[in-house]
Amino acid sequence: MKLLRVNMNQLQVQREPVPPVYEHLGGRALIARLLIEEISPTCDALGPHNKLIFAPGLLGGAGVTTAGRLSIGAKSPLTGGVKESNAGGTAGDTLGKLGLKAIVVEGQPQSKDLYVLHVTNDSAEFVPAGALRGLGTYATADQLQAQYGADCTVLCIGQAGEYLLHGADIACTGEGDQRSNHAARGGLGAVMGSQGLKAVVIDKAAARSVSFADEELFRTASKRFAQELINDPKLGPKGGTHLYGTAAITAAVNEIGSFPTRNFRSGSFEHSADLRGETMREIILSRGGRIGTRCMPGCVIACRNLYVDEAGQAVVGTLQYETIALIGANLGLKKLDDVARLNYMCNDFGLDTVETGAALGVALEAGLADFGDFESIVGLLKQIGEGTVLGKLIGSGAATVGKVLGIRRVPAVLGQAMPGYDPRSLKGNGVTYATSPQGADHTAGNAFGARNQVNPLTVQGQKELSLKLQIVAAMLDSTGLCLFARPPVIADPQLMVDMIDGIYGWSWTKEDLDRSNRDVLRTELEFNRRAGITAADYRIPEYMREEPLAPHNATFDIPDSDLDTVFDAL
Amino acid sequence: MKLLRVNMNQLQVQREPVPPVYEHLGGRALIARLLIEEISPTCDALGPHNKLIFAPGLLGGAGVTTAGRLSIGAKSPLTGGVKESNAGGTAGDTLGKLGLKAIVVEGQPQSKDLYVLHVTNDSAEFVPAGALRGLGTYATADQLQAQYGADCTVLCIGQAGEYLLHGADIACTGEGDQRSNHAARGGLGAVMGSQGLKAVVIDKAAARSVSFADEELFRTASKRFAQELINDPKLGPKGGTHLYGTAAITAAVNEIGSFPTRNFRSGSFEHSADLRGETMREIILSRGGRIGTRCMPGCVIACRNLYVDEAGQAVVGTLQYETIALIGANLGLKKLDDVARLNYMCNDFGLDTVETGAALGVALEAGLADFGDFESIVGLLKQIGEGTVLGKLIGSGAATVGKVLGIRRVPAVLGQAMPGYDPRSLKGNGVTYATSPQGADHTAGNAFGARNQVNPLTVQGQKELSLKLQIVAAMLDSTGLCLFARPPVIADPQLMVDMIDGIYGWSWTKEDLDRSNRDVLRTELEFNRRAGITAADYRIPEYMREEPLAPHNATFDIPDSDLDTVFDAL
C-alpha cells in the first residue's frame, strides 16, 4: 500500500511507500501516529503546519460488512488536540481498494485559490475550483459527480469550511448516495478550508489492488462476522437499528433522563415521543421515503434512511439520533420535519449538527430566539451559510457562542460540544467526555449500550466501563468498523484478528490487537499533553457539577480522582 | 488593618482581621495568595466560585508619592489564569487610609439585580442599582458622585462588564477626576458584572487610620524617594514623561520598529509623528486642555493629561501611549483626535483599550472595515455599547474575534492581546509576554526602557532581562507604586525596605523584599499551573515566528528552551 502525499503549497502530489512506523496502523491509529510524528502538537491548527489525513481503516477495501468507514484527522481547531472523525459511505472502501493507506494533505496554497484534488486509480491531480467557491456541499458534490462520474466519491466542504468555522465538517458523498455522510466533529472542515482544498474526488476503484495474505482465513472470519451481525436480535433484519435507525434509542435515552433538552436544562423532553425512531419510520414510510438502507454497500445492518417531506421529496438522509437530540429536543423542537430541515441546512453548509445544535442551544439561552421557535432558528442558522458575523459566531461552536454572549451553561468539553447524552444521568459518558483525547464525543466510548450492566446514575463502575469502551472505540475507528458492529468482535476478538491476519499476514494475536488499540489512546493522550492540554482542560463544565438535572436531580459527581486515574489501567 | 468580605449571594458584608498568611502582602501579592488559597484555579471565571479582589499596595494610604495605585484581581475570564490589573487615581490611597487591606467580593446574587456597594469609614452597605443598568462608566460615576459626594471614589463597570465581555474593565473615578483611570486588562469588568456589582463607592477617608511603626524612618525614606524622582532627568519637572505623558515614547518605539501598525503588519507607522507625545502636547495646550497633571494627589511625576477637542471640551483623560498604539497605528489611524474619541468610547463602555484596539485590528484584517477608516471603526465600536452580537464579539477580545472571523494573525498570548510593542523587534517584551503569568502585558516586565542596555533585536540577554523586570514589576504592583517610579527603588532597594518597615515595623531586609517579590511570581505561576496552563499555552503566536516584521525583517526567534527556563533563576 501507499501513502499519497499532497502538498498544497507546491501543488504537488507524490505516492510513497508506507514508512515502517505506519505499516500496522489504519484509520484513527494511523492518524494519531502520523500527527505525533510529523507535526508539532503546538502548531496553529489553521496554519501551514497542520496536516489533514484521510485514512481508511485496516479492513477498508477488503469487503468486510460495515467496515468501510473513512477516518479523517488533523489537529483540531476546536479542541486544540488530536482529532479523528469518521464517516460511512464509499470513501473508505474505495481508498482501500486503491491501495491507499492514507492521503496526507500538507501546506497551504500561496494564493487564496481553491482546488479540487482528483484521485484516480493510479495518480492524482489538482484542478482549480474557483467556480465551486461559496457552494454548499450538495451542489459541490452534484457538480463534481456530473463532471467526474456518478460513481466517484466526493469529499468536500461547504461554506462553513471555506469560512474556517470551527464547527465545519467534511461531507462524504458516494455513488447513488442518499444525501451524504459527514466526518462531523472537531472542525476538520476548517482545516480543509485553510488548505484551500474544496474537495477530494476519488474515482471508483476497478477492483481491490492488494492481494490477501491468507484469503481463506479472511473469508471464513468475515463471513462469520457478517452472520453474527445478522443473528443479533438488535442488529439483524428485525432489530431496532435496522427498523428505526439510530433514532431507535430516543425513547430509552429520554427514559433514563439523559436526553438533552433546551440547552441541557432537562434530561427529558415532554415531546420526546414525536422524536422517536418509531415515529420517524411511520412518517418516512407513509410519505414514500426510504428506511433500512445502507451507507456502505454490503452492510447487513442497514440503519440508514432518507427523510422526505410531505410531497415525498428528499430532505435529508440519514436523519440520526444525535442530530435529533441536539437540533431537536435541545432546541425545544418537537417536529421531525423541523429537525430534518435544519439537518439539511447543516449538511449543506458543511456543519457538524452536534456542535451547531449545541451552539444554537446556547444562543437561544442568550435570548437570540425562543426555544421551539422553528422559523427564528432557521433564521439564525441561515446566517451561517450567508457568512454574517452572527452566522460565523454560531458556526464557531457552542463554547465560543457562550463566551461571546455571556452564557456559562455551555455543554462542552475541550471546547467541543457534547452529543446527545447529558453526562449527569449517564455518568459513564461523562467519564468518556472528560477523559477522551477526542473531547466530548459519542463515538469515543459510549456507555449508553451498557446501561443495564452499570447503573448510569451511580459513580461506581463508570471509570472502568469508560476505559473499556474507549479501547473498543479505538479498535473500531482504526479498522473502519461501524460502532454498531461491535458486539461480535467484543464477544470474540479473534474474529478481528483473523480478518486482519487474513488480509495482511501479520500473525497477530489477540494480545497484539489489544496492545494496538491501547496504543491509539496512548499516542493521542501524548499528543494532547504536548499540545498543552491538561487534566484541568478535560473537565466537565462546572455548572453540571452543581445544577441538578431533571428528572433524577442528578449532578455530575464522578470525583476528579476517578477521572485522573481512568488511564492508569491503559 | 482589615479585610472587607463582601458576599453578593447573601448580600452581607463583614470586616474581619487579616489572616496571618496575608499579613505581609499587598496589591498583586495579596491577590495572588488570596486566589490560590481561597478559590479553585479550575473554577469558571464567571461562575459563583471566583472572587474579585480590590487591594491597595503595601504603601497605600501612607502618602508616598506615586504609590496610591489600586490592584484589582480575580481569575481572568480572558486568560483563564491569575490576573492583577492596577489603576491610578484615589482608590488605593483611600482604602489604605481606611485601613482596608482588601475588599474581597464573593458569590453571585440570587436574582439578576445589580448592586452598588457603599464603603464608608467604618462600614459598608448594599444599595440596589437597577437605575444604573445600561449606563456607561462616566454617567455611572457622575450619578454616584452626585449622590455620595464629589469627593468619593467610584469603581464601576460600563455596558461591557454588564454584558460579561472578556474585554471589559473597571473604571476608577476619584475626586475632581479628569475622566477616570482603568484597571484595564484581563476582563475583570466581566467578573464584576457576573457578581451583579455595578459599582463600589468609597467615601473619602478622614485621615489615615493606621499609625506608623517608625514614622521617622518612613518619612526620611519617602522624602528621599520623592526627591530622587524629582531629580531624575526623565521623570522630573523637565522630563519627557511629565511634558508629554506616556506618549513620550511613541517616536522611540516607532524608531526601533516595534510600533504595532495595522494589526501588527509593520513595526513602524508612516504617520507616527502625528501620534507623538510632542504633537499631543501642542494640540492640548493650543486648545486649552491640560497636561502634566496628576492621577494621584502628590505625584511628583505628573504624566497625566486632559485631551480636549477643538472647542476646548474634554474628550478623554489621560490619553496614553498604549491606547495610541493599539487604537491609533494598529488601526491605521493617524489623528490623535480620532484616537481620543475612540478612547472615550472604550472608557465609557468600560473596555480595555489594548484588548479592544487589538480586537478591532483583527476585525479590520477580516475586512469589517478599512484600516484608517475612522467613521467605520466608530461604527464597529459603537455596537459594543449597544450590545449587538458584532459588538459583543469585538468586546470579547482579539483572540475570539480571530477565531470567529477566521484570522490567525492574532497578536495575543494566553488569550490576551499584546500591548504597544511588537515582540519581534523588542524581544525582551516577547519573553515577558510568553512567560508572565499575567499573559501579554506592558506592565509585567517591559524591556523598552532597557533598550540601550540589551539590543532589542538580539536573542542574547533577553531571558535574563525579562526575569529581572518581572521581579521588579511584582514589587511595584504589590506596593502600589507606579511603573514610572521604579528607578530610585531599583537603584536602592533599601529605600523601599525603609518605607515598608517604617509603616509596618517588620524589620525587613533587602533579601526579605526580594524574596517577597519573587514569591508573587511563584504563586501566580503555581495558580496558572493548577488552572491547566502549560508552556504550550504561553507561546508567542506561530505567525510571529515566521512572518518578518518591517522595517528590520525581524521574527520572534527566542528559542522555546530560553522561554522554558526563564524562571529557573527565580
PDB file of N, CA, C and O in Angstrom, chain A residues 503-532:
ATOM      1  N   ILE A 503      -5.902 -10.581   5.816  1.00  0.00           N
ATOM      2  CA  ILE A 503      -5.563  -9.555   4.817  1.00  0.00           C
ATOM      3  C   ILE A 503      -4.054  -9.339   4.739  1.00  0.00           C
ATOM      4  O   ILE A 503      -3.470  -9.334   3.659  1.00  0.00           O
ATOM      5  N   TYR A 504      -3.422  -9.165   5.910  1.00  0.00           N
ATOM      6  CA  TYR A 504      -2.037  -8.681   5.925  1.00  0.00           C
ATOM      7  C   TYR A 504      -0.974  -9.732   6.231  1.00  0.00           C
ATOM      8  O   TYR A 504       0.208  -9.486   5.985  1.00  0.00           O
ATOM      9  N   GLY A 505      -1.370 -10.856   6.847  1.00  0.00           N
ATOM     10  CA  GLY A 505      -0.393 -11.878   7.177  1.00  0.00           C
ATOM     11  C   GLY A 505       0.589 -11.474   8.269  1.00  0.00           C
ATOM     12  O   GLY A 505       1.761 -11.823   8.231  1.00  0.00           O
ATOM     13  N   TRP A 506       0.072 -10.689   9.242  1.00  0.00           N
ATOM     14  CA  TRP A 506       0.962 -10.220  10.311  1.00  0.00           C
ATOM     15  C   TRP A 506       1.114 -11.227  11.452  1.00  0.00           C
ATOM     16  O   TRP A 506       1.888 -10.999  12.379  1.00  0.00           O
ATOM     17  N   SER A 507       0.328 -12.292  11.421  1.00  0.00           N
ATOM     18  CA  SER A 507       0.314 -13.277  12.513  1.00  0.00           C
ATOM     19  C   SER A 507       0.058 -12.620  13.876  1.00  0.00           C
ATOM     20  O   SER A 507       0.724 -12.935  14.866  1.00  0.00           O
ATOM     21  N   TRP A 508      -0.881 -11.689  13.882  1.00  0.00           N
ATOM     22  CA  TRP A 508      -1.236 -11.048  15.144  1.00  0.00           C
ATOM     23  C   TRP A 508      -1.948 -12.034  16.064  1.00  0.00           C
ATOM     24  O   TRP A 508      -2.613 -12.978  15.616  1.00  0.00           O
ATOM     25  N   THR A 509      -1.798 -11.775  17.368  1.00  0.00           N
ATOM     26  CA  THR A 509      -2.601 -12.485  18.366  1.00  0.00           C
ATOM     27  C   THR A 509      -3.616 -11.494  18.926  1.00  0.00           C
ATOM     28  O   THR A 509      -3.558 -10.293  18.624  1.00  0.00           O
ATOM     29  N   LYS A 510      -4.494 -11.988  19.766  1.00  0.00           N
ATOM     30  CA  LYS A 510      -5.453 -11.083  20.422  1.00  0.00           C
ATOM     31  C   LYS A 510      -4.722 -10.039  21.255  1.00  0.00           C
ATOM     32  O   LYS A 510      -5.163  -8.900  21.378  1.00  0.00           O
ATOM     33  N   GLU A 511      -3.563 -10.475  21.808  1.00  0.00           N
ATOM     34  CA  GLU A 511      -2.784  -9.541  22.624  1.00  0.00           C
ATOM     35  C   GLU A 511      -2.211  -8.416  21.760  1.00  0.00           C
ATOM     36  O   GLU A 511      -2.157  -7.272  22.175  1.00  0.00           O
ATOM     37  N   ASP A 512      -1.784  -8.761  20.558  1.00  0.00           N
ATOM     38  CA  ASP A 512      -1.281  -7.729  19.648  1.00  0.00           C
ATOM     39  C   ASP A 512      -2.383  -6.713  19.320  1.00  0.00           C
ATOM     40  O   ASP A 512      -2.155  -5.502  19.283  1.00  0.00           O
ATOM     41  N   LEU A 513      -3.568  -7.255  19.079  1.00  0.00           N
ATOM     42  CA  LEU A 513      -4.694  -6.369  18.765  1.00  0.00           C
ATOM     43  C   LEU A 513      -4.990  -5.447  19.945  1.00  0.00           C
ATOM     44  O   LEU A 513      -5.153  -4.232  19.788  1.00  0.00           O
ATOM     45  N   ASP A 514      -5.034  -6.014  21.115  1.00  0.00           N
ATOM     46  CA  ASP A 514      -5.333  -5.232  22.317  1.00  0.00           C
ATOM     47  C   ASP A 514      -4.283  -4.140  22.533  1.00  0.00           C
ATOM     48  O   ASP A 514      -4.610  -2.983  22.806  1.00  0.00           O
ATOM     49  N   ARG A 515      -3.018  -4.511  22.390  1.00  0.00           N
ATOM     50  CA  ARG A 515      -1.940  -3.544  22.563  1.00  0.00           C
ATOM     51  C   ARG A 515      -2.069  -2.407  21.543  1.00  0.00           C
ATOM     52  O   ARG A 515      -1.914  -1.238  21.841  1.00  0.00           O
ATOM     53  N   SER A 516      -2.392  -2.783  20.331  1.00  0.00           N
ATOM     54  CA  SER A 516      -2.539  -1.808  19.255  1.00  0.00           C
ATOM     55  C   SER A 516      -3.664  -0.812  19.561  1.00  0.00           C
ATOM     56  O   SER A 516      -3.519   0.397  19.365  1.00  0.00           O
ATOM     57  N   ASN A 517      -4.772  -1.338  20.081  1.00  0.00           N
ATOM     58  CA  ASN A 517      -5.893  -0.457  20.421  1.00  0.00           C
ATOM     59  C   ASN A 517      -5.520   0.500  21.547  1.00  0.00           C
ATOM     60  O   ASN A 517      -5.843   1.684  21.506  1.00  0.00           O
ATOM     61  N   ARG A 518      -4.839  -0.021  22.529  1.00  0.00           N
ATOM     62  CA  ARG A 518      -4.439   0.824  23.664  1.00  0.00           C
ATOM     63  C   ARG A 518      -3.420   1.871  23.219  1.00  0.00           C
ATOM     64  O   ARG A 518      -3.400   2.999  23.728  1.00  0.00           O
ATOM     65  N   ASP A 519      -2.565   1.465  22.274  1.00  0.00           N
ATOM     66  CA  ASP A 519      -1.560   2.410  21.775  1.00  0.00           C
ATOM     67  C   ASP A 519      -2.192   3.644  21.125  1.00  0.00           C
ATOM     68  O   ASP A 519      -1.616   4.729  21.151  1.00  0.00           O
ATOM     69  N   VAL A 520      -3.344   3.445  20.518  1.00  0.00           N
ATOM     70  CA  VAL A 520      -4.024   4.592  19.903  1.00  0.00           C
ATOM     71  C   VAL A 520      -4.284   5.652  20.967  1.00  0.00           C
ATOM     72  O   VAL A 520      -3.950   6.837  20.803  1.00  0.00           O
ATOM     73  N   LEU A 521      -4.868   5.220  22.069  1.00  0.00           N
ATOM     74  CA  LEU A 521      -5.175   6.165  23.144  1.00  0.00           C
ATOM     75  C   LEU A 521      -3.903   6.766  23.734  1.00  0.00           C
ATOM     76  O   LEU A 521      -3.828   7.965  23.997  1.00  0.00           O
ATOM     77  N   ARG A 522      -2.893   5.922  23.918  1.00  0.00           N
ATOM     78  CA  ARG A 522      -1.629   6.428  24.478  1.00  0.00           C
ATOM     79  C   ARG A 522      -1.035   7.519  23.595  1.00  0.00           C
ATOM     80  O   ARG A 522      -0.587   8.545  24.067  1.00  0.00           O
ATOM     81  N   THR A 523      -1.035   7.255  22.291  1.00  0.00           N
ATOM     82  CA  THR A 523      -0.464   8.232  21.356  1.00  0.00           C
ATOM     83  C   THR A 523      -1.263   9.530  21.369  1.00  0.00           C
ATOM     84  O   THR A 523      -0.705  10.628  21.395  1.00  0.00           O
ATOM     85  N   GLU A 524      -2.577   9.384  21.364  1.00  0.00           N
ATOM     86  CA  GLU A 524      -3.427  10.580  21.351  1.00  0.00           C
ATOM     87  C   GLU A 524      -3.274  11.392  22.636  1.00  0.00           C
ATOM     88  O   GLU A 524      -3.214  12.629  22.606  1.00  0.00           O
ATOM     89  N   LEU A 525      -3.225  10.695  23.759  1.00  0.00           N
ATOM     90  CA  LEU A 525      -3.053  11.400  25.036  1.00  0.00           C
ATOM     91  C   LEU A 525      -1.717  12.129  25.067  1.00  0.00           C
ATOM     92  O   LEU A 525      -1.618  13.254  25.567  1.00  0.00           O
ATOM     93  N   GLU A 526      -0.698  11.497  24.509  1.00  0.00           N
ATOM     94  CA  GLU A 526       0.612  12.127  24.479  1.00  0.00           C
ATOM     95  C   GLU A 526       0.619  13.347  23.545  1.00  0.00           C
ATOM     96  O   GLU A 526       1.205  14.383  23.867  1.00  0.00           O
ATOM     97  N   PHE A 527      -0.058  13.231  22.415  1.00  0.00           N
ATOM     98  CA  PHE A 527      -0.174  14.384  21.513  1.00  0.00           C
ATOM     99  C   PHE A 527      -0.814  15.553  22.266  1.00  0.00           C
ATOM    100  O   PHE A 527      -0.306  16.680  22.249  1.00  0.00           O
ATOM    101  N   ASN A 528      -1.913  15.276  22.937  1.00  0.00           N
ATOM    102  CA  ASN A 528      -2.607  16.344  23.653  1.00  0.00           C
ATOM    103  C   ASN A 528      -1.751  16.918  24.780  1.00  0.00           C
ATOM    104  O   ASN A 528      -1.770  18.121  25.026  1.00  0.00           O
ATOM    105  N   ARG A 529      -1.035  16.038  25.450  1.00  0.00           N
ATOM    106  CA  ARG A 529      -0.159  16.528  26.528  1.00  0.00           C
ATOM    107  C   ARG A 529       0.854  17.514  25.949  1.00  0.00           C
ATOM    108  O   ARG A 529       1.064  18.594  26.477  1.00  0.00           O
ATOM    109  N   ARG A 530       1.449  17.149  24.831  1.00  0.00           N
ATOM    110  CA  ARG A 530       2.421  18.044  24.204  1.00  0.00           C
ATOM    111  C   ARG A 530       1.758  19.328  23.681  1.00  0.00           C
ATOM    112  O   ARG A 530       2.410  20.354  23.548  1.00  0.00           O
ATOM    113  N   ALA A 531       0.483  19.222  23.346  1.00  0.00           N
ATOM    114  CA  ALA A 531      -0.244  20.412  22.873  1.00  0.00           C
ATOM    115  C   ALA A 531      -0.616  21.337  24.029  1.00  0.00           C
ATOM    116  O   ALA A 531      -1.165  22.413  23.810  1.00  0.00           O
ATOM    117  N   GLY A 532      -0.337  20.906  25.253  1.00  0.00           N
ATOM    118  CA  GLY A 532      -0.608  21.763  26.417  1.00  0.00           C
ATOM    119  C   GLY A 532      -1.929  21.480  27.095  1.00  0.00           C
ATOM    120  O   GLY A 532      -2.375  22.253  27.932  1.00  0.00           O
TER     121      GLY A 532
END
